[in-house]
Amino acid sequence: MDYERSHVIAQREALRQWFKTPLGLSLLGDERLVLDAVLDTLFGYYALQIGVAADADLLAKSRIRQRMVLDAALLGPGQVSAGPGALGEPDALPVMTDCIDLVLLHHTLEFEPDPHEVLREVDRILIPEGHVIIVAFNPWSLWALKRRLRKRQARPPWCGHYLGLNRLKDWFRLLGFDIELVRPVAFRPPLEQERLMQRLQFMERAGRRWWPMFAGVNIVVAKKRVATLTPIKPRWRSAPVVADAIETSGSR
């Protein structure tokens, strides 16, 4: 195993463990409130959750019954995935092309060496008009400020490559996706003290109203566009030729 691969695996496991800390659980709670409301508006047959928080069923409120989890961190001993799942890499998904209605990327792009390839894989497996939900840290936030202060530690989630909305919009435009919804989350400073975080809960409502651009996390919903073809009217003179071809092929 090369150094880059082992480094990525170590980061994923560290991020998984961080989501079990009080601060990580608090963030998951804030994200879940928004995701539950968003998922209630999306329909389909198959949904896929990708990320390291495999034991958190973030698709629980989805109207889609067939839900799967791809655990990017690899399940360890004693750990159970939230739903029917698979082990695999986000940039090489073990999923057939054009078969998934909804993909949830939960803090995946910030910690992958090639986030563009991950999005291309999502584009591949999504059906036309399918949706992708991206949950990603915002580089213009109090969370990003703490990231700069703790950069030397190089530990998740502070070591990730946080993604701004403009960058995500550019990537989606290149892939042919339309952004339908952006929901900012996590306006409180990322403090380790649970009681203080609870006292600062009012900042969530105030932040959504007054400074949404400084949210710690952005939840983005995008829809895969379908290229429309201009219908061409058949010329009546060609009708006998088409009929002959059908008759000939049917008589074989």
PDB file of C-alpha atoms in Angstrom:
ATOM      1  CA  MET A   1       0.000   0.000   0.000  1.00  0.00           C
ATOM      2  CA  ASP A   2       1.513   3.362  -1.042  1.00  0.00           C
ATOM      3  CA  TYR A   3       1.824   6.338   1.289  1.00  0.00           C
ATOM      4  CA  GLU A   4      -1.007   8.365  -0.266  1.00  0.00           C
ATOM      5  CA  ARG A   5      -3.461   5.490   0.020  1.00  0.00           C
ATOM      6  CA  SER A   6      -2.544   4.734   3.643  1.00  0.00           C
ATOM      7  CA  HIS A   7      -2.761   8.442   4.476  1.00  0.00           C
ATOM      8  CA  VAL A   8      -6.280   8.682   3.034  1.00  0.00           C
ATOM      9  CA  ILE A   9      -7.415   5.620   5.000  1.00  0.00           C
ATOM     10  CA  ALA A  10      -5.951   7.053   8.215  1.00  0.00           C
ATOM     11  CA  GLN A  11      -7.742  10.359   7.636  1.00  0.00           C
ATOM     12  CA  ARG A  12     -11.056   8.623   7.025  1.00  0.00           C
ATOM     13  CA  GLU A  13     -10.806   6.651  10.242  1.00  0.00           C
ATOM     14  CA  ALA A  14      -9.822   9.773  12.192  1.00  0.00           C
ATOM     15  CA  LEU A  15     -12.815  11.629  10.743  1.00  0.00           C
ATOM     16  CA  ARG A  16     -15.093   8.733  11.659  1.00  0.00           C
ATOM     17  CA  GLN A  17     -13.883   8.883  15.259  1.00  0.00           C
ATOM     18  CA  TRP A  18     -14.268  12.669  15.351  1.00  0.00           C
ATOM     19  CA  PHE A  19     -17.960  12.361  14.474  1.00  0.00           C
ATOM     20  CA  LYS A  20     -18.356  10.384  17.712  1.00  0.00           C
ATOM     21  CA  THR A  21     -17.037  13.265  19.845  1.00  0.00           C
ATOM     22  CA  PRO A  22     -19.459  15.741  21.462  1.00  0.00           C
ATOM     23  CA  LEU A  23     -18.648  18.366  18.830  1.00  0.00           C
ATOM     24  CA  GLY A  24     -18.992  15.867  15.994  1.00  0.00           C
ATOM     25  CA  LEU A  25     -22.318  14.595  17.319  1.00  0.00           C
ATOM     26  CA  SER A  26     -23.537  18.171  17.709  1.00  0.00           C
ATOM     27  CA  LEU A  27     -22.708  18.892  14.076  1.00  0.00           C
ATOM     28  CA  LEU A  28     -24.409  15.689  12.940  1.00  0.00           C
ATOM     29  CA  GLY A  29     -27.522  16.781  14.809  1.00  0.00           C
ATOM     30  CA  ASP A  30     -27.565  20.179  13.102  1.00  0.00           C
ATOM     31  CA  GLU A  31     -27.018  18.593   9.699  1.00  0.00           C
ATOM     32  CA  ARG A  32     -29.681  15.962  10.259  1.00  0.00           C
ATOM     33  CA  LEU A  33     -32.354  18.595  10.954  1.00  0.00           C
ATOM     34  CA  VAL A  34     -31.754  20.166   7.549  1.00  0.00           C
ATOM     35  CA  LEU A  35     -31.300  16.868   5.716  1.00  0.00           C
ATOM     36  CA  ASP A  36     -34.575  15.498   7.075  1.00  0.00           C
ATOM     37  CA  ALA A  37     -36.484  18.445   5.606  1.00  0.00           C
ATOM     38  CA  VAL A  38     -34.674  18.220   2.266  1.00  0.00           C
ATOM     39  CA  LEU A  39     -35.086  14.455   1.934  1.00  0.00           C
ATOM     40  CA  ASP A  40     -38.823  14.743   2.436  1.00  0.00           C
ATOM     41  CA  THR A  41     -39.056  16.518  -0.948  1.00  0.00           C
ATOM     42  CA  LEU A  42     -37.067  13.999  -3.035  1.00  0.00           C
ATOM     43  CA  PHE A  43     -38.434  10.801  -4.531  1.00  0.00           C
ATOM     44  CA  GLY A  44     -37.168   7.721  -6.343  1.00  0.00           C
ATOM     45  CA  TYR A  45     -36.367   4.037  -5.973  1.00  0.00           C
ATOM     46  CA  TYR A  46     -32.732   3.878  -4.823  1.00  0.00           C
ATOM     47  CA  ALA A  47     -30.678   6.164  -2.573  1.00  0.00           C
ATOM     48  CA  LEU A  48     -26.983   5.905  -1.696  1.00  0.00           C
ATOM     49  CA  GLN A  49     -25.164   7.479   1.258  1.00  0.00           C
ATOM     50  CA  ILE A  50     -21.395   7.902   0.878  1.00  0.00           C
ATOM     51  CA  GLY A  51     -19.138   8.930   3.746  1.00  0.00           C
ATOM     52  CA  VAL A  52     -17.382   7.829   6.895  1.00  0.00           C
ATOM     53  CA  ALA A  53     -20.375   8.281   9.219  1.00  0.00           C
ATOM     54  CA  ALA A  54     -21.802   4.956   8.086  1.00  0.00           C
ATOM     55  CA  ASP A  55     -23.382   4.212  11.457  1.00  0.00           C
ATOM     56  CA  ALA A  56     -25.432   7.430  11.252  1.00  0.00           C
ATOM     57  CA  ASP A  57     -28.491   6.824   9.094  1.00  0.00           C
ATOM     58  CA  LEU A  58     -28.645  10.236   7.447  1.00  0.00           C
ATOM     59  CA  LEU A  59     -31.189   8.955   4.918  1.00  0.00           C
ATOM     60  CA  ALA A  60     -33.628   7.845   7.620  1.00  0.00           C
ATOM     61  CA  LYS A  61     -36.264  10.438   6.675  1.00  0.00           C
ATOM     62  CA  SER A  62     -35.993   9.802   2.951  1.00  0.00           C
ATOM     63  CA  ARG A  63     -39.143   8.793   1.082  1.00  0.00           C
ATOM     64  CA  ILE A  64     -36.966   6.395  -0.899  1.00  0.00           C
ATOM     65  CA  ARG A  65     -37.309   2.914   0.578  1.00  0.00           C
ATOM     66  CA  GLN A  66     -34.267   1.219  -0.958  1.00  0.00           C
ATOM     67  CA  ARG A  67     -31.369   2.903   0.851  1.00  0.00           C
ATOM     68  CA  MET A  68     -27.734   1.838   0.747  1.00  0.00           C
ATOM     69  CA  VAL A  69     -24.559   2.984   2.482  1.00  0.00           C
ATOM     70  CA  LEU A  70     -21.090   2.984   0.980  1.00  0.00           C
ATOM     71  CA  ASP A  71     -18.651   3.153   3.858  1.00  0.00           C
ATOM     72  CA  ALA A  72     -15.563   4.955   2.658  1.00  0.00           C
ATOM     73  CA  ALA A  73     -13.678   4.301   5.897  1.00  0.00           C
ATOM     74  CA  LEU A  74     -14.142   0.527   5.978  1.00  0.00           C
ATOM     75  CA  LEU A  75     -16.161  -0.906   8.836  1.00  0.00           C
ATOM     76  CA  GLY A  76     -14.104  -2.031  11.759  1.00  0.00           C
ATOM     77  CA  PRO A  77     -14.716  -4.895  14.222  1.00  0.00           C
ATOM     78  CA  GLY A  78     -18.035  -4.543  15.997  1.00  0.00           C
ATOM     79  CA  GLN A  79     -19.286  -1.735  13.761  1.00  0.00           C
ATOM     80  CA  VAL A  80     -22.557  -2.088  11.900  1.00  0.00           C
ATOM     81  CA  SER A  81     -23.599  -0.074   8.862  1.00  0.00           C
ATOM     82  CA  ALA A  82     -26.846   1.906   9.133  1.00  0.00           C
ATOM     83  CA  GLY A  83     -28.393   0.043   6.213  1.00  0.00           C
ATOM     84  CA  PRO A  84     -27.662  -2.380   3.408  1.00  0.00           C
ATOM     85  CA  GLY A  85     -24.180  -1.322   2.435  1.00  0.00           C
ATOM     86  CA  ALA A  86     -20.998  -1.980   0.578  1.00  0.00           C
ATOM     87  CA  LEU A  87     -17.328  -1.254   0.955  1.00  0.00           C
ATOM     88  CA  GLY A  88     -15.717   0.737  -1.790  1.00  0.00           C
ATOM     89  CA  GLU A  89     -13.960   3.857  -2.941  1.00  0.00           C
ATOM     90  CA  PRO A  90     -15.899   7.062  -3.673  1.00  0.00           C
ATOM     91  CA  ASP A  91     -13.936   7.560  -6.897  1.00  0.00           C
ATOM     92  CA  ALA A  92     -14.646   3.990  -8.107  1.00  0.00           C
ATOM     93  CA  LEU A  93     -18.162   3.192  -6.961  1.00  0.00           C
ATOM     94  CA  PRO A  94     -19.243  -0.469  -7.137  1.00  0.00           C
ATOM     95  CA  VAL A  95     -22.561   0.606  -8.644  1.00  0.00           C
ATOM     96  CA  MET A  96     -24.011   0.225 -12.125  1.00  0.00           C
ATOM     97  CA  THR A  97     -24.400   3.222 -14.412  1.00  0.00           C
ATOM     98  CA  ASP A  98     -27.657   5.222 -14.416  1.00  0.00           C
ATOM     99  CA  CYS A  99     -29.380   3.345 -11.594  1.00  0.00           C
ATOM    100  CA  ILE A 100     -29.405   5.583  -8.483  1.00  0.00           C
ATOM    101  CA  ASP A 101     -32.028   8.280  -7.865  1.00  0.00           C
ATOM    102  CA  LEU A 102     -30.309  10.057  -4.979  1.00  0.00           C
ATOM    103  CA  VAL A 103     -26.714  10.245  -3.747  1.00  0.00           C
ATOM    104  CA  LEU A 104     -25.716  11.826  -0.435  1.00  0.00           C
ATOM    105  CA  LEU A 105     -22.048  12.822  -0.183  1.00  0.00           C
ATOM    106  CA  HIS A 106     -21.470  13.476   3.500  1.00  0.00           C
ATOM    107  CA  HIS A 107     -18.161  15.316   4.031  1.00  0.00           C
ATOM    108  CA  THR A 108     -16.572  13.226   1.310  1.00  0.00           C
ATOM    109  CA  LEU A 109     -15.206  15.732  -1.193  1.00  0.00           C
ATOM    110  CA  GLU A 110     -13.127  17.640   1.393  1.00  0.00           C
ATOM    111  CA  PHE A 111     -11.076  14.572   2.277  1.00  0.00           C
ATOM    112  CA  GLU A 112     -10.649  12.823  -1.065  1.00  0.00           C
ATOM    113  CA  PRO A 113      -7.439  13.312  -3.092  1.00  0.00           C
ATOM    114  CA  ASP A 114      -9.467  13.736  -6.314  1.00  0.00           C
ATOM    115  CA  PRO A 115     -12.899  15.244  -5.562  1.00  0.00           C
ATOM    116  CA  HIS A 116     -13.533  15.830  -9.276  1.00  0.00           C
ATOM    117  CA  GLU A 117     -13.355  12.101  -9.935  1.00  0.00           C
ATOM    118  CA  VAL A 118     -15.793  11.461  -7.090  1.00  0.00           C
ATOM    119  CA  LEU A 119     -18.309  13.827  -8.689  1.00  0.00           C
ATOM    120  CA  ARG A 120     -17.793  12.197 -12.071  1.00  0.00           C
ATOM    121  CA  GLU A 121     -18.600   8.829 -10.499  1.00  0.00           C
ATOM    122  CA  VAL A 122     -21.734  10.286  -8.936  1.00  0.00           C
ATOM    123  CA  ASP A 123     -22.708  11.645 -12.342  1.00  0.00           C
ATOM    124  CA  ARG A 124     -22.181   8.186 -13.828  1.00  0.00           C
ATOM    125  CA  ILE A 125     -24.411   6.290 -11.407  1.00  0.00           C
ATOM    126  CA  LEU A 126     -27.215   8.865 -11.183  1.00  0.00           C
ATOM    127  CA  ILE A 127     -30.239   8.468 -13.407  1.00  0.00           C
ATOM    128  CA  PRO A 128     -31.254  11.437 -15.586  1.00  0.00           C
ATOM    129  CA  GLU A 129     -33.018  13.976 -13.349  1.00  0.00           C
ATOM    130  CA  GLY A 130     -31.445  12.299 -10.307  1.00  0.00           C
ATOM    131  CA  HIS A 131     -30.265  14.335  -7.323  1.00  0.00           C
ATOM    132  CA  VAL A 132     -27.048  14.638  -5.362  1.00  0.00           C
ATOM    133  CA  ILE A 133     -26.809  16.193  -1.904  1.00  0.00           C
ATOM    134  CA  ILE A 134     -23.398  17.467  -0.857  1.00  0.00           C
ATOM    135  CA  VAL A 135     -22.605  18.201   2.778  1.00  0.00           C
ATOM    136  CA  ALA A 136     -19.303  20.083   2.945  1.00  0.00           C
ATOM    137  CA  PHE A 137     -17.380  22.401   5.246  1.00  0.00           C
ATOM    138  CA  ASN A 138     -17.388  26.075   4.261  1.00  0.00           C
ATOM    139  CA  PRO A 139     -13.961  27.801   3.952  1.00  0.00           C
ATOM    140  CA  TRP A 140     -15.518  31.128   5.061  1.00  0.00           C
ATOM    141  CA  SER A 141     -16.657  30.332   8.581  1.00  0.00           C
ATOM    142  CA  LEU A 142     -15.646  30.079  12.225  1.00  0.00           C
ATOM    143  CA  TRP A 143     -14.948  26.424  11.537  1.00  0.00           C
ATOM    144  CA  ALA A 144     -12.460  27.409   8.855  1.00  0.00           C
ATOM    145  CA  LEU A 145     -10.850  29.888  11.244  1.00  0.00           C
ATOM    146  CA  LYS A 146     -10.281  27.123  13.778  1.00  0.00           C
ATOM    147  CA  ARG A 147      -8.922  25.023  10.926  1.00  0.00           C
ATOM    148  CA  ARG A 148      -6.257  27.650  10.248  1.00  0.00           C
ATOM    149  CA  LEU A 149      -5.362  27.883  13.924  1.00  0.00           C
ATOM    150  CA  ARG A 150      -4.995  24.096  14.220  1.00  0.00           C
ATOM    151  CA  LYS A 151      -3.447  23.449  10.837  1.00  0.00           C
ATOM    152  CA  ARG A 152      -0.235  22.091  12.312  1.00  0.00           C
ATOM    153  CA  GLN A 153      -2.124  19.221  13.901  1.00  0.00           C
ATOM    154  CA  ALA A 154      -3.347  18.037  10.484  1.00  0.00           C
ATOM    155  CA  ARG A 155      -6.195  16.055  12.006  1.00  0.00           C
ATOM    156  CA  PRO A 156      -9.731  15.710  10.635  1.00  0.00           C
ATOM    157  CA  PRO A 157     -11.885  17.635  10.279  1.00  0.00           C
ATOM    158  CA  TRP A 158      -9.419  20.518  10.371  1.00  0.00           C
ATOM    159  CA  CYS A 159      -7.100  19.120   7.701  1.00  0.00           C
ATOM    160  CA  GLY A 160      -9.709  18.890   4.942  1.00  0.00           C
ATOM    161  CA  HIS A 161      -9.874  20.992   1.794  1.00  0.00           C
ATOM    162  CA  TYR A 162     -12.969  23.034   2.559  1.00  0.00           C
ATOM    163  CA  LEU A 163     -15.110  23.861  -0.472  1.00  0.00           C
ATOM    164  CA  GLY A 164     -16.751  27.209  -1.165  1.00  0.00           C
ATOM    165  CA  LEU A 165     -20.096  27.516  -2.915  1.00  0.00           C
ATOM    166  CA  ASN A 166     -18.588  29.136  -5.995  1.00  0.00           C
ATOM    167  CA  ARG A 167     -16.247  26.201  -6.517  1.00  0.00           C
ATOM    168  CA  LEU A 168     -19.070  23.705  -6.147  1.00  0.00           C
ATOM    169  CA  LYS A 169     -21.191  25.694  -8.595  1.00  0.00           C
ATOM    170  CA  ASP A 170     -18.356  25.638 -11.145  1.00  0.00           C
ATOM    171  CA  TRP A 171     -17.929  21.875 -10.806  1.00  0.00           C
ATOM    172  CA  PHE A 172     -21.640  21.249 -11.167  1.00  0.00           C
ATOM    173  CA  ARG A 173     -21.895  23.500 -14.197  1.00  0.00           C
ATOM    174  CA  LEU A 174     -19.129  21.562 -15.930  1.00  0.00           C
ATOM    175  CA  LEU A 175     -20.919  18.277 -15.218  1.00  0.00           C
ATOM    176  CA  GLY A 176     -24.284  19.588 -16.366  1.00  0.00           C
ATOM    177  CA  PHE A 177     -26.045  19.816 -13.007  1.00  0.00           C
ATOM    178  CA  ASP A 178     -28.459  22.485 -11.808  1.00  0.00           C
ATOM    179  CA  ILE A 179     -28.197  23.610  -8.189  1.00  0.00           C
ATOM    180  CA  GLU A 180     -31.707  23.565  -6.757  1.00  0.00           C
ATOM    181  CA  LEU A 181     -31.119  24.344  -3.111  1.00  0.00           C
ATOM    182  CA  VAL A 182     -28.454  25.580  -0.690  1.00  0.00           C
ATOM    183  CA  ARG A 183     -28.979  25.281   3.061  1.00  0.00           C
ATOM    184  CA  PRO A 184     -26.382  26.753   5.464  1.00  0.00           C
ATOM    185  CA  VAL A 185     -25.762  24.912   8.750  1.00  0.00           C
ATOM    186  CA  ALA A 186     -23.609  25.289  11.890  1.00  0.00           C
ATOM    187  CA  PHE A 187     -23.199  28.950  12.799  1.00  0.00           C
ATOM    188  CA  ARG A 188     -21.961  28.385  16.323  1.00  0.00           C
ATOM    189  CA  PRO A 189     -18.199  28.386  16.891  1.00  0.00           C
ATOM    190  CA  PRO A 190     -16.791  24.832  17.048  1.00  0.00           C
ATOM    191  CA  LEU A 191     -16.285  24.605  20.805  1.00  0.00           C
ATOM    192  CA  GLU A 192     -15.625  21.446  22.773  1.00  0.00           C
ATOM    193  CA  GLN A 193     -17.750  22.516  25.771  1.00  0.00           C
ATOM    194  CA  GLU A 194     -21.215  20.979  25.387  1.00  0.00           C
ATOM    195  CA  ARG A 195     -22.964  23.377  27.764  1.00  0.00           C
ATOM    196  CA  LEU A 196     -21.556  26.413  26.012  1.00  0.00           C
ATOM    197  CA  MET A 197     -22.604  25.026  22.644  1.00  0.00           C
ATOM    198  CA  GLN A 198     -26.131  24.588  23.972  1.00  0.00           C
ATOM    199  CA  ARG A 199     -26.204  28.171  25.232  1.00  0.00           C
ATOM    200  CA  LEU A 200     -25.150  29.416  21.797  1.00  0.00           C
ATOM    201  CA  GLN A 201     -27.994  27.603  20.046  1.00  0.00           C
ATOM    202  CA  PHE A 202     -29.606  30.976  19.267  1.00  0.00           C
ATOM    203  CA  MET A 203     -26.778  31.633  16.792  1.00  0.00           C
ATOM    204  CA  GLU A 204     -28.209  29.004  14.446  1.00  0.00           C
ATOM    205  CA  ARG A 205     -31.429  30.913  13.854  1.00  0.00           C
ATOM    206  CA  ALA A 206     -29.668  34.275  13.732  1.00  0.00           C
ATOM    207  CA  GLY A 207     -27.038  32.967  11.335  1.00  0.00           C
ATOM    208  CA  ARG A 208     -29.563  31.600   8.866  1.00  0.00           C
ATOM    209  CA  ARG A 209     -31.189  35.014   8.752  1.00  0.00           C
ATOM    210  CA  TRP A 210     -28.314  37.474   8.951  1.00  0.00           C
ATOM    211  CA  TRP A 211     -25.045  35.813   7.852  1.00  0.00           C
ATOM    212  CA  PRO A 212     -25.795  32.616   5.885  1.00  0.00           C
ATOM    213  CA  MET A 213     -22.551  32.978   3.912  1.00  0.00           C
ATOM    214  CA  PHE A 214     -20.553  32.273   7.100  1.00  0.00           C
ATOM    215  CA  ALA A 215     -22.120  28.910   7.926  1.00  0.00           C
ATOM    216  CA  GLY A 216     -19.753  26.195   9.050  1.00  0.00           C
ATOM    217  CA  VAL A 217     -21.322  23.743   6.604  1.00  0.00           C
ATOM    218  CA  ASN A 218     -23.223  24.079   3.348  1.00  0.00           C
ATOM    219  CA  ILE A 219     -25.775  21.504   2.251  1.00  0.00           C
ATOM    220  CA  VAL A 220     -26.186  21.698  -1.521  1.00  0.00           C
ATOM    221  CA  VAL A 221     -28.818  19.902  -3.596  1.00  0.00           C
ATOM    222  CA  ALA A 222     -28.149  19.559  -7.326  1.00  0.00           C
ATOM    223  CA  LYS A 223     -30.077  17.886 -10.122  1.00  0.00           C
ATOM    224  CA  LYS A 224     -28.600  16.044 -13.080  1.00  0.00           C
ATOM    225  CA  ARG A 225     -29.743  17.672 -16.288  1.00  0.00           C
ATOM    226  CA  VAL A 226     -30.894  15.716 -19.299  1.00  0.00           C
ATOM    227  CA  ALA A 227     -29.784  16.843 -22.737  1.00  0.00           C
ATOM    228  CA  THR A 228     -32.878  17.512 -24.804  1.00  0.00           C
ATOM    229  CA  LEU A 229     -32.867  16.549 -28.460  1.00  0.00           C
ATOM    230  CA  THR A 230     -34.657  18.661 -31.041  1.00  0.00           C
ATOM    231  CA  PRO A 231     -37.302  16.478 -32.700  1.00  0.00           C
ATOM    232  CA  ILE A 232     -36.938  16.170 -36.474  1.00  0.00           C
ATOM    233  CA  LYS A 233     -40.081  15.723 -38.511  1.00  0.00           C
ATOM    234  CA  PRO A 234     -39.826  12.745 -40.870  1.00  0.00           C
ATOM    235  CA  ARG A 235     -40.239  13.466 -44.547  1.00  0.00           C
ATOM    236  CA  TRP A 236     -43.270  11.672 -45.955  1.00  0.00           C
ATOM    237  CA  ARG A 237     -41.346  10.405 -48.971  1.00  0.00           C
ATOM    238  CA  SER A 238     -39.113   8.329 -46.740  1.00  0.00           C
ATOM    239  CA  ALA A 239     -42.042   6.486 -45.143  1.00  0.00           C
ATOM    240  CA  PRO A 240     -42.124   3.578 -47.643  1.00  0.00           C
ATOM    241  CA  VAL A 241     -38.389   3.020 -47.122  1.00  0.00           C
ATOM    242  CA  VAL A 242     -38.859   2.779 -43.349  1.00  0.00           C
ATOM    243  CA  ALA A 243     -41.830   0.454 -43.798  1.00  0.00           C
ATOM    244  CA  ASP A 244     -39.862  -1.790 -46.148  1.00  0.00           C
ATOM    245  CA  ALA A 245     -37.028  -1.993 -43.643  1.00  0.00           C
ATOM    246  CA  ILE A 246     -39.375  -3.024 -40.843  1.00  0.00           C
ATOM    247  CA  GLU A 247     -41.085  -5.609 -43.053  1.00  0.00           C
ATOM    248  CA  THR A 248     -37.770  -7.018 -44.235  1.00  0.00           C
ATOM    249  CA  SER A 249     -36.374  -7.327 -40.749  1.00  0.00           C
ATOM    250  CA  GLY A 250     -39.571  -8.911 -39.518  1.00  0.00           C
ATOM    251  CA  SER A 251     -39.608 -11.567 -42.221  1.00  0.00           C
ATOM    252  CA  ARG A 252     -36.179 -12.958 -41.375  1.00  0.00           C
TER     253      ARG A 252
END
